[in-house]
Coordinates of C-alpha atoms in Angstrom, one line a residue:
Chain A
X1 CA 120.0 104.2 90.4
X2 CA 118.0 101.3 90.0
X3 CA 115.1 102.9 91.5
X4 CA 115.1 106.0 89.0
X5 CA 115.9 103.4 86.0
X6 CA 112.5 101.6 86.9
X7 CA 110.7 105.0 86.7
X8 CA 111.8 105.9 83.7
X9 CA 111.3 102.6 82.0
X10 CA 107.7 103.0 83.4
X11 CA 107.1 106.2 82.1
X12 CA 108.0 105.1 78.9
X13 CA 105.9 101.9 78.6
X14 CA 102.7 103.6 80.3
X15 CA 103.3 106.3 77.3
X16 CA 103.9 108.9 79.7
X17 CA 106.9 110.1 77.6
X18 CA 104.9 110.5 74.5
X19 CA 101.6 112.0 75.6
X20 CA 102.9 114.8 78.4
X21 CA 105.2 115.9 76.0
X22 CA 102.5 116.3 72.8
X23 CA 99.9 117.7 75.6
X24 CA 102.2 120.5 76.6
X25 CA 103.3 121.2 73.1
X26 CA 99.6 121.9 72.4
X27 CA 99.0 124.1 75.4
X28 CA 101.7 125.9 74.6
X29 CA 101.1 126.7 70.9
X30 CA 97.1 126.9 71.3
X31 CA 96.6 130.7 72.2
X32 CA 99.8 132.1 70.1
X33 CA 97.8 130.2 66.9
X34 CA 94.3 130.9 67.7
X35 CA 95.0 134.5 68.3
X36 CA 96.9 135.1 65.1
X37 CA 94.1 133.4 62.9
X38 CA 91.3 135.1 65.0
X39 CA 89.9 137.1 62.2
X40 CA 89.9 134.2 59.9
X41 CA 88.4 132.0 62.2
X42 CA 85.8 134.6 63.1
X43 CA 85.3 135.2 59.2
X44 CA 84.7 131.6 58.5
X45 CA 82.3 130.8 61.2
X46 CA 80.4 133.8 60.1
X47 CA 77.7 135.2 62.5
X48 CA 79.0 139.2 62.3
X49 CA 76.8 141.8 60.3
X50 CA 78.0 142.9 57.2
X51 CA 80.5 145.5 56.8
X52 CA 81.5 145.0 60.8
X53 CA 84.9 146.4 61.3
X54 CA 86.7 144.6 64.3
X55 CA 89.8 145.6 65.8
X56 CA 91.5 142.8 66.9
X57 CA 94.9 143.9 69.3
X58 CA 98.2 143.3 68.0
X59 CA 100.1 141.2 70.8
X60 CA 103.6 141.6 71.5
X61 CA 105.8 138.5 71.7
X62 CA 105.8 139.2 75.6
X63 CA 102.1 139.2 75.9
X64 CA 101.7 135.7 74.0
X65 CA 104.6 134.3 75.9
X66 CA 102.1 135.1 78.9
X67 CA 99.3 133.3 77.1
X68 CA 101.5 130.2 77.0
X69 CA 102.5 130.4 80.5
X70 CA 99.2 131.0 81.6
X71 CA 98.1 127.6 80.1
X72 CA 100.7 126.1 81.9
X73 CA 99.8 127.4 85.1
X74 CA 96.2 126.2 84.8
X75 CA 96.0 122.9 82.7
X76 CA 99.5 122.2 82.7
X77 CA 99.8 122.0 86.3
X78 CA 96.7 120.0 86.2
X79 CA 98.5 117.8 84.2
X80 CA 101.3 117.6 86.5
X81 CA 98.9 116.7 89.5
X82 CA 97.3 114.2 87.6
X83 CA 100.5 112.4 86.3
X84 CA 102.2 112.4 89.9
X85 CA 99.4 111.7 92.2
X86 CA 99.8 108.0 92.2
X87 CA 103.4 107.6 92.0
X88 CA 104.0 106.9 95.7
X89 CA 100.6 106.8 97.0
X90 CA 99.4 104.7 94.4
X91 CA 102.2 102.3 95.2
X92 CA 101.2 102.1 98.6
X93 CA 97.7 101.3 98.0
X94 CA 98.2 98.6 95.8
X95 CA 100.2 97.3 98.0
X96 CA 103.3 96.9 95.9
X97 CA 105.4 99.2 98.0
X98 CA 105.4 96.2 100.6
X99 CA 107.6 94.4 98.2
X100 CA 110.0 97.0 97.2
X101 CA 110.4 98.3 100.8
X102 CA 111.1 95.2 102.4
X103 CA 114.3 95.2 100.2
X104 CA 117.0 97.3 101.6
X105 CA 116.1 100.2 99.5
X106 CA 117.0 103.7 101.4
X107 CA 114.2 105.8 101.7
X108 CA 116.0 109.0 100.7
X109 CA 116.6 107.0 97.1
X110 CA 112.8 106.0 97.0
X111 CA 111.7 109.7 97.2
X112 CA 114.4 111.4 95.3
X113 CA 114.2 108.7 92.5
X114 CA 110.8 109.4 92.0
X115 CA 111.0 113.3 92.3
X116 CA 113.7 113.3 89.8
X117 CA 112.1 110.9 87.3
X118 CA 108.8 113.3 87.3
X119 CA 111.1 116.4 87.4
X120 CA 112.8 115.1 84.4
X121 CA 109.7 114.1 82.5
X122 CA 108.1 117.6 83.4
X123 CA 110.7 119.8 82.4
X124 CA 111.7 118.1 79.4
X125 CA 107.8 118.3 77.9
X126 CA 107.6 122.0 79.2
X127 CA 110.8 122.5 77.1
X128 CA 109.5 121.2 74.2
X129 CA 106.2 123.0 74.7
X130 CA 107.9 126.3 75.0
X131 CA 110.0 125.6 72.2
X132 CA 107.2 125.2 70.1
X133 CA 105.6 128.3 71.2
X134 CA 108.6 130.1 71.1
X135 CA 108.7 129.1 67.3
X136 CA 105.4 130.0 66.5
X137 CA 106.1 133.4 68.3
X138 CA 109.2 134.1 66.1
X139 CA 107.1 133.5 62.8
X140 CA 104.0 134.9 64.0
X141 CA 104.3 137.7 66.3
X142 CA 108.0 138.8 65.9
X143 CA 111.2 138.5 67.3
X144 CA 111.7 136.7 70.9
X145 CA 115.4 136.2 71.2
X146 CA 116.8 132.4 72.1
X147 CA 118.3 133.8 75.4
X148 CA 114.8 135.2 76.7
X149 CA 113.6 131.9 75.7
X150 CA 116.1 130.1 77.7
X151 CA 115.3 132.5 80.6
X152 CA 111.6 131.9 80.5
X153 CA 112.2 128.2 80.4
X154 CA 114.6 128.4 83.6
X155 CA 112.5 130.4 85.8
X156 CA 109.2 129.2 85.2
X157 CA 110.5 125.8 85.2
X158 CA 111.4 126.5 88.7
X159 CA 107.5 127.2 89.4
X160 CA 106.8 123.6 87.9
X161 CA 109.8 122.4 90.1
X162 CA 108.1 123.5 93.2
X163 CA 104.6 122.0 91.8
X164 CA 106.2 118.4 91.4
X165 CA 108.0 118.7 94.7
X166 CA 104.6 119.6 96.4
X167 CA 103.0 116.5 94.9
X168 CA 105.7 114.5 96.0
X169 CA 105.3 115.9 99.5
X170 CA 101.5 114.8 99.7
X171 CA 102.6 111.5 97.9
X172 CA 104.9 110.6 100.9
X173 CA 102.0 111.8 103.4
X174 CA 99.0 110.4 102.2
X175 CA 98.3 107.0 100.3
X176 CA 95.0 108.2 98.7
X177 CA 96.2 109.3 94.8
X178 CA 93.1 111.6 94.6
X179 CA 93.3 113.2 97.9
X180 CA 97.0 114.1 97.0
X181 CA 95.9 115.7 93.4
X182 CA 93.4 117.6 95.4
X183 CA 95.6 118.9 98.5
X184 CA 98.3 119.9 95.9
X185 CA 95.7 122.0 93.8
X186 CA 94.2 123.3 96.8
X187 CA 97.8 124.2 98.4
X188 CA 98.8 126.1 95.0
X189 CA 95.4 128.0 95.1
X190 CA 95.5 129.0 98.6
X191 CA 99.2 130.2 97.9
X192 CA 97.9 132.3 95.1
X193 CA 95.1 133.8 97.3
X194 CA 97.3 134.6 100.1
X195 CA 99.9 136.2 97.7
X196 CA 97.2 138.4 96.0
X197 CA 95.6 139.6 99.4
X198 CA 99.7 140.1 100.9
X199 CA 101.0 141.3 97.9
X200 CA 103.1 143.8 99.5
X201 CA 104.7 141.6 102.0
X202 CA 104.8 138.5 99.6
X203 CA 106.8 139.9 97.0
X204 CA 109.0 136.7 96.4
X205 CA 106.0 134.4 96.4
X206 CA 106.8 131.5 94.0
X207 CA 103.0 132.4 92.4
X208 CA 105.0 135.8 91.3
X209 CA 107.2 134.0 88.8
X210 CA 105.4 134.5 85.8
X211 CA 104.6 138.1 86.6
X212 CA 108.1 138.4 86.7
X213 CA 109.1 136.7 83.7
X214 CA 106.7 139.3 81.7
X215 CA 108.4 142.1 83.3
X216 CA 112.0 140.7 82.5
X217 CA 110.7 140.4 78.9
X218 CA 109.4 143.9 79.0
X219 CA 112.6 145.7 80.4
X220 CA 114.6 143.5 78.7
X221 CA 116.5 142.7 81.9
X222 CA 116.3 140.5 85.1
X223 CA 114.6 142.2 87.9
X224 CA 116.0 141.9 91.2
X225 CA 112.6 140.4 92.4
X226 CA 112.8 137.6 90.0
X227 CA 116.2 136.2 91.4
X228 CA 114.7 136.6 94.6
X229 CA 111.5 134.8 93.8
X230 CA 113.5 132.2 92.2
X231 CA 115.8 131.3 95.3
X232 CA 112.8 131.4 97.4
X233 CA 111.2 128.7 95.1
X234 CA 114.1 126.7 95.0
X235 CA 114.5 126.8 98.7
X236 CA 111.0 126.0 99.3
X237 CA 111.6 122.6 97.0
X238 CA 114.4 121.5 98.8
X239 CA 112.7 122.1 102.1
X240 CA 109.6 120.4 100.9
X241 CA 111.7 117.4 99.6
X242 CA 113.7 117.0 102.8
X243 CA 110.3 116.9 104.8
X244 CA 109.0 114.6 102.3
X245 CA 111.8 112.1 103.0
X246 CA 111.3 112.8 106.8
X247 CA 107.8 112.1 106.6
X248 CA 108.4 108.9 104.7
X249 CA 110.9 107.7 106.9
X250 CA 108.6 108.2 110.2
X251 CA 105.7 106.2 108.3
X252 CA 104.4 102.7 109.1
X253 CA 104.5 101.6 105.7
X254 CA 101.9 98.6 105.6
X255 CA 99.3 100.9 106.6
Chain B
X1 CA 122.2 78.4 117.3
X2 CA 119.6 81.3 117.5
X3 CA 118.7 83.5 114.6
X4 CA 116.3 85.8 115.8
X5 CA 115.1 87.0 119.0
X6 CA 111.4 88.5 119.6
X7 CA 111.1 90.1 122.9
X8 CA 108.0 91.5 124.5
X9 CA 106.6 92.5 121.2
X10 CA 103.4 94.4 121.3
X11 CA 101.5 96.5 118.6
X12 CA 98.4 98.3 119.0
X13 CA 96.3 99.8 116.3
X14 CA 94.1 103.1 117.0
X15 CA 92.0 101.1 119.6
X16 CA 92.8 97.7 119.5
X17 CA 95.8 95.5 120.3
X18 CA 96.9 93.4 117.4
X19 CA 99.8 91.9 119.2
X20 CA 100.2 91.4 123.1
X21 CA 103.6 90.3 124.5
X22 CA 104.9 88.1 122.2
X23 CA 108.2 86.5 122.8
X24 CA 110.0 83.8 120.9
X25 CA 113.5 82.6 119.8
X26 CA 114.1 81.5 116.5
X27 CA 116.5 78.9 116.0
X28 CA 118.6 78.5 113.1
X29 CA 117.6 76.6 110.1
X30 CA 114.0 75.8 111.6
X31 CA 110.6 76.2 109.9
X32 CA 108.1 77.6 111.9
X33 CA 104.5 78.1 111.4
X34 CA 102.5 80.5 113.1
X35 CA 98.9 79.2 113.1
X36 CA 95.4 81.0 114.3
X37 CA 92.5 81.9 113.1
X38 CA 92.2 85.2 111.2
X39 CA 92.4 87.9 113.1
X40 CA 95.1 86.4 115.3
X41 CA 97.5 88.8 114.9
X42 CA 99.8 86.7 112.6
X43 CA 100.0 89.2 109.7
X44 CA 101.1 91.9 112.0
X45 CA 103.8 89.7 113.4
X46 CA 105.2 89.3 110.2
X47 CA 105.0 92.8 109.0
X48 CA 106.8 94.0 112.3
X49 CA 109.3 91.6 111.8
X50 CA 109.7 92.5 108.2
X51 CA 110.0 96.3 109.1
X52 CA 107.2 97.2 107.8
X53 CA 105.3 98.1 111.2
X54 CA 106.8 99.8 114.0
X55 CA 106.2 97.9 117.2
X56 CA 104.8 99.8 120.1
X57 CA 107.1 98.1 122.6
X58 CA 109.6 95.3 122.4
X59 CA 112.4 94.3 120.2
X60 CA 113.4 92.1 117.6
X61 CA 117.0 91.3 117.1
X62 CA 119.1 89.1 114.6
X63 CA 121.9 87.4 116.3
X64 CA 125.3 88.9 115.2
X65 CA 123.7 92.0 114.0
X66 CA 125.7 95.0 114.0
X67 CA 124.1 98.2 115.7
X68 CA 122.0 100.2 113.0
X69 CA 122.2 97.5 110.3
X70 CA 119.5 97.2 108.3
X71 CA 117.4 94.0 109.0
X72 CA 116.2 94.2 105.7
X73 CA 119.1 92.7 104.2
X74 CA 118.5 89.5 106.1
X75 CA 114.8 88.5 105.3
X76 CA 112.8 87.8 102.5
X77 CA 109.1 88.5 102.7
X78 CA 106.4 87.8 100.9
X79 CA 102.8 89.3 101.6
X80 CA 99.6 87.8 101.7
X81 CA 98.4 89.2 98.2
X82 CA 101.7 90.2 96.6
X83 CA 101.2 92.7 94.1
X84 CA 103.7 93.3 91.2
X85 CA 104.3 96.1 88.5
X86 CA 102.1 94.4 85.8
X87 CA 104.0 96.2 83.1
X88 CA 107.3 94.3 83.9
X89 CA 108.0 90.7 82.9
X90 CA 108.5 88.2 85.5
X91 CA 112.3 88.2 84.6
X92 CA 112.6 92.2 84.9
X93 CA 111.0 92.1 88.3
X94 CA 113.4 89.4 89.6
X95 CA 116.3 91.6 88.3
X96 CA 114.9 94.5 89.6
X97 CA 114.4 93.0 93.2
X98 CA 117.8 91.5 93.1
X99 CA 119.5 95.2 92.1
X100 CA 117.3 96.6 95.0
X101 CA 119.2 94.1 97.6
X102 CA 121.9 95.4 96.1
X103 CA 123.1 92.5 94.1
X104 CA 125.4 93.2 91.0
X105 CA 124.0 93.5 87.5
X106 CA 125.2 90.5 86.4
X107 CA 124.8 88.4 89.5
X108 CA 121.1 89.8 89.4
X109 CA 120.5 88.5 86.1
X110 CA 121.8 84.7 86.7
X111 CA 120.2 84.5 90.4
X112 CA 116.9 85.6 88.6
X113 CA 117.2 83.2 85.9
X114 CA 117.7 80.6 88.2
X115 CA 115.3 81.3 90.7
X116 CA 112.6 81.4 87.6
X117 CA 113.8 77.8 86.7
X118 CA 113.7 76.6 90.8
X119 CA 110.2 77.9 91.1
X120 CA 108.9 76.8 87.5
X121 CA 108.2 79.6 85.8
X122 CA 110.9 80.1 83.4
X123 CA 108.9 79.5 80.4
X124 CA 107.1 82.3 81.4
X125 CA 109.9 84.7 82.2
X126 CA 109.4 87.3 79.3
X127 CA 105.8 87.4 79.8
X128 CA 104.0 90.8 81.4
X129 CA 103.3 90.0 85.0
X130 CA 99.6 91.3 84.5
X131 CA 99.3 87.9 82.4
X132 CA 100.4 85.7 84.9
X133 CA 98.1 83.4 86.8
X134 CA 97.6 83.6 90.8
X135 CA 99.9 80.4 91.4
X136 CA 102.7 81.9 89.2
X137 CA 102.4 85.1 91.1
X138 CA 102.8 83.4 94.2
X139 CA 105.8 81.6 92.8
X140 CA 107.1 84.9 91.5
X141 CA 106.6 86.2 95.1
X142 CA 108.6 83.6 96.4
X143 CA 111.5 84.2 94.0
X144 CA 111.7 87.6 94.7
X145 CA 111.8 87.2 98.6
X146 CA 114.8 84.9 98.3
X147 CA 116.8 86.6 95.1
X148 CA 119.0 88.1 97.9
X149 CA 119.7 84.6 100.0
X150 CA 118.2 85.9 103.3
X151 CA 118.7 84.3 106.4
X152 CA 114.9 84.2 106.8
X153 CA 112.2 84.0 104.7
X154 CA 108.8 85.0 105.8
X155 CA 105.7 84.0 104.1
X156 CA 102.2 85.3 104.7
X157 CA 99.6 82.5 104.1
X158 CA 101.7 81.3 100.9
X159 CA 99.2 78.5 100.1
X160 CA 95.8 79.7 101.1
X161 CA 94.6 81.6 98.1
X162 CA 95.8 78.8 95.6
X163 CA 94.0 75.8 94.1
X164 CA 95.1 72.5 95.1
X165 CA 97.5 71.9 92.6
X166 CA 99.2 75.2 93.1
X167 CA 99.1 74.5 97.0
X168 CA 101.2 71.4 96.3
X169 CA 103.8 73.1 94.1
X170 CA 104.1 75.7 96.7
X171 CA 104.3 73.2 99.5
X172 CA 107.0 71.3 97.9
X173 CA 109.2 74.3 96.8
X174 CA 109.2 75.3 100.5
X175 CA 110.4 71.8 101.6
X176 CA 113.3 72.5 99.4
X177 CA 113.8 75.7 100.7
X178 CA 114.0 74.6 104.1
X179 CA 117.6 73.2 103.7
X180 CA 118.6 76.6 102.5
X181 CA 117.2 79.0 104.7
X182 CA 115.1 79.1 107.9
X183 CA 111.2 79.7 107.2
X184 CA 108.6 81.5 109.3
X185 CA 105.0 81.1 107.5
X186 CA 101.4 81.8 108.9
X187 CA 98.8 80.0 107.9
X188 CA 95.3 78.9 109.0
X189 CA 95.3 75.8 107.3
X190 CA 96.3 73.4 109.7
X191 CA 97.2 70.3 107.9
X192 CA 99.8 72.7 106.1
X193 CA 101.7 73.5 108.9
X194 CA 101.5 70.1 110.1
X195 CA 103.0 69.0 106.7
X196 CA 106.1 71.0 106.6
X197 CA 107.0 72.7 110.0
X198 CA 109.3 71.9 112.8
X199 CA 107.8 74.0 115.4
X200 CA 104.3 75.8 116.0
X201 CA 103.7 78.8 117.3
X202 CA 99.6 79.0 118.4
X203 CA 98.5 82.4 118.2
X204 CA 94.8 83.6 119.7
X205 CA 93.8 87.1 119.9
X206 CA 97.4 88.5 119.8
X207 CA 99.0 86.3 122.1
X208 CA 100.8 83.0 121.7
X209 CA 98.9 80.6 123.7
X210 CA 100.9 77.4 122.6
X211 CA 104.6 76.9 121.3
X212 CA 106.7 73.9 120.7
X213 CA 107.6 71.3 117.9
X214 CA 105.0 69.3 116.2
X215 CA 106.0 65.8 118.5
X216 CA 105.8 68.0 122.1
X217 CA 102.4 69.2 121.1
X218 CA 101.4 66.0 120.0
X219 CA 102.1 64.5 123.2
X220 CA 100.8 66.9 125.2
X221 CA 97.6 66.9 123.6
X222 CA 97.5 63.3 122.9
X223 CA 93.8 62.1 123.0
X224 CA 92.9 58.4 124.2
X225 CA 90.8 57.9 121.4
X226 CA 90.8 54.6 119.1
X227 CA 88.9 54.7 115.7
X228 CA 87.6 51.2 114.2
X229 CA 86.1 50.0 111.3
X230 CA 84.3 46.8 110.5
X231 CA 83.1 45.5 107.6
X232 CA 79.5 45.3 108.5
X233 CA 77.2 45.2 111.8
X234 CA 78.8 48.2 113.6
X235 CA 76.4 48.1 116.6
X236 CA 76.9 44.8 117.1
X237 CA 80.6 45.5 117.3
X238 CA 79.8 48.4 119.6
X239 CA 78.1 46.6 122.5
X240 CA 81.0 43.9 122.7
X241 CA 83.4 46.7 122.9
X242 CA 81.7 48.5 125.4
X243 CA 81.7 45.4 127.7
X244 CA 85.6 45.4 127.4
X245 CA 86.8 46.4 131.1
X246 CA 89.2 49.5 129.5
X247 CA 86.6 51.1 127.4
X248 CA 84.7 54.0 129.1
X249 CA 82.3 54.7 126.4
X250 CA 82.1 54.8 122.5
X251 CA 80.2 56.2 119.8
X252 CA 79.6 56.1 116.3
X253 CA 80.3 58.4 113.4
X254 CA 79.1 57.4 109.9
X255 CA 81.1 54.1 109.6
X256 CA 83.7 54.6 112.0
X257 CA 83.3 53.7 115.6
X258 CA 85.4 55.8 117.9
X259 CA 86.2 54.3 121.2
X260 CA 87.4 56.4 124.2
X261 CA 89.6 54.3 126.8
X262 CA 90.5 54.8 130.2
X263 CA 94.2 53.4 129.2
X264 CA 94.9 53.3 125.9
X265 CA 97.7 50.6 125.9
X266 CA 95.4 48.3 127.7
X267 CA 92.5 48.9 125.5
X268 CA 94.7 48.1 122.2
X269 CA 95.6 44.8 124.0
X270 CA 92.2 43.9 124.8
X271 CA 90.7 44.9 121.5
X272 CA 93.1 43.4 119.3
X273 CA 93.2 39.8 121.4
X274 CA 89.6 39.9 121.8
X275 CA 89.3 40.7 117.8
X276 CA 91.8 37.6 117.2
X277 CA 90.1 35.6 119.5
X278 CA 86.6 36.1 117.9
X279 CA 87.7 36.7 114.4
X280 CA 86.2 39.9 114.2
X281 CA 85.6 41.4 110.5
X282 CA 87.9 44.6 111.5
X283 CA 88.9 46.5 108.4
X284 CA 91.0 49.2 110.2
X285 CA 92.4 50.1 113.8
X286 CA 94.1 53.4 114.2
X287 CA 95.2 55.0 117.5
X288 CA 94.0 58.4 117.0
X289 CA 96.8 60.8 117.1
X290 CA 95.9 64.3 118.2
X291 CA 95.4 66.4 114.9
X292 CA 96.3 70.0 114.7
X293 CA 92.6 70.7 114.4
X294 CA 92.0 69.4 117.7
X295 CA 94.7 70.9 119.4
X296 CA 93.7 73.9 118.3
X297 CA 90.3 73.7 119.3
X298 CA 91.4 72.6 122.6
X299 CA 93.9 75.4 123.2
X300 CA 91.4 77.5 122.1
X301 CA 88.5 76.7 124.2
X302 CA 91.0 76.7 127.3
X303 CA 92.0 80.3 126.5
X304 CA 88.2 81.1 126.4
X305 CA 87.2 79.2 129.8
X306 CA 90.1 79.8 131.7

């Protein structure tokens, strides 16, 4: 608990609790707003010949949700990786962990405190981002029920949980923050490619979560692969977390 | 009473052995200095005792320790270059350290305040650690190491990075702490070890080459040199002294005459009586005690030759 509190205070003092939610909100509403005002933007910027008729597609709320999620999948993941890359690796590199880990702290607490603090920051920021997106979708594009909003947050939140856990896993293993970030992103990219290549075999790959969320919004019901994929994601996260603790325990902490 | 027993401790890094077959017993309440040149394995030993490194062979046992007990409860450790969370204040860091060692909240706070006073940085307790000077950080480091009243305090080069004033302050602090707990510290500054430690472990290339209390080692490496100083006319006196029976040879080092004797007692007697009879203008007479420096050089040389 002491460790967890320290993480929260640290993230507050270094302003992560301010900028991460803000960035997530911006990411979430950027596409919904810019697409809605596209005609005006084009007009204001000019450059089109007189009399050009330009048909812009009308987006359904579900499609706009997917735009926000697409932003989270790219820039959002990048931000999560950047804020998490040094959480353990950086402490070991700087040598501060030498002071902390000679105290009788349990390695389980050390890892889980880091994990939980990051996860809360990530999920709360994502929640606010998605809330902003939901608000604009409702006023600009049409109705998206609050229930659907919560389901999106729940299921996509699992994907972000997986990303955070993956980063913690590499943090426990390696003490170079840059390498942690690279490996996390690299792993996610490899997973995406594998999921695409073997899509008929890997129906429940965590990378499919956002596709199934789209399906859920279109069909207005929770598809069974969404539940399956969600379970797989949870399982993978738990395994990674346990593996992190295990690796960290085995490690020589001064090196 | 034995506090700690180290048996056959060996630690190898990828290709090189940092510490070879170290054995020693640590008596309760002692202050032991690990001395040796850079790279002798001092830090490796301390880190292994602190549990930060895992030995390849051998064991470290605290007396009265239950099996599966966490040795980290009984030790306080200050690394050579302590790093803190620079966004915390000194007080916050100490409370945090105390809480990590399972002190209850209130106790951690009172203990932290108490230690800040003791190490002399109470006035800066609400400043961010990022603004602390090197000496202040070192003192904060000692405070965090003893916040949970460990039985053994381990300090890795506690004074070598400090300026003379900071050094003096930390040495005084260690002198005080000696009465409360056992201390093991490493240093390559021999005079510091000489000043506060009860026992010495001389390390060279990962092995203990000599161990014992200061007086034991002094006796063992006693040199038979007498240092003499005169008001003037050193050369004149040198020839007179060389004429004495018990003197094997002598040489000058600046304004000091170093005299090697065959029998130190006899030489003392002869020099002093002759000086009194002939009314020499002698300004100082010193029986040169083996300094740590000489001892160290001798031991290391023997190692190399033998």
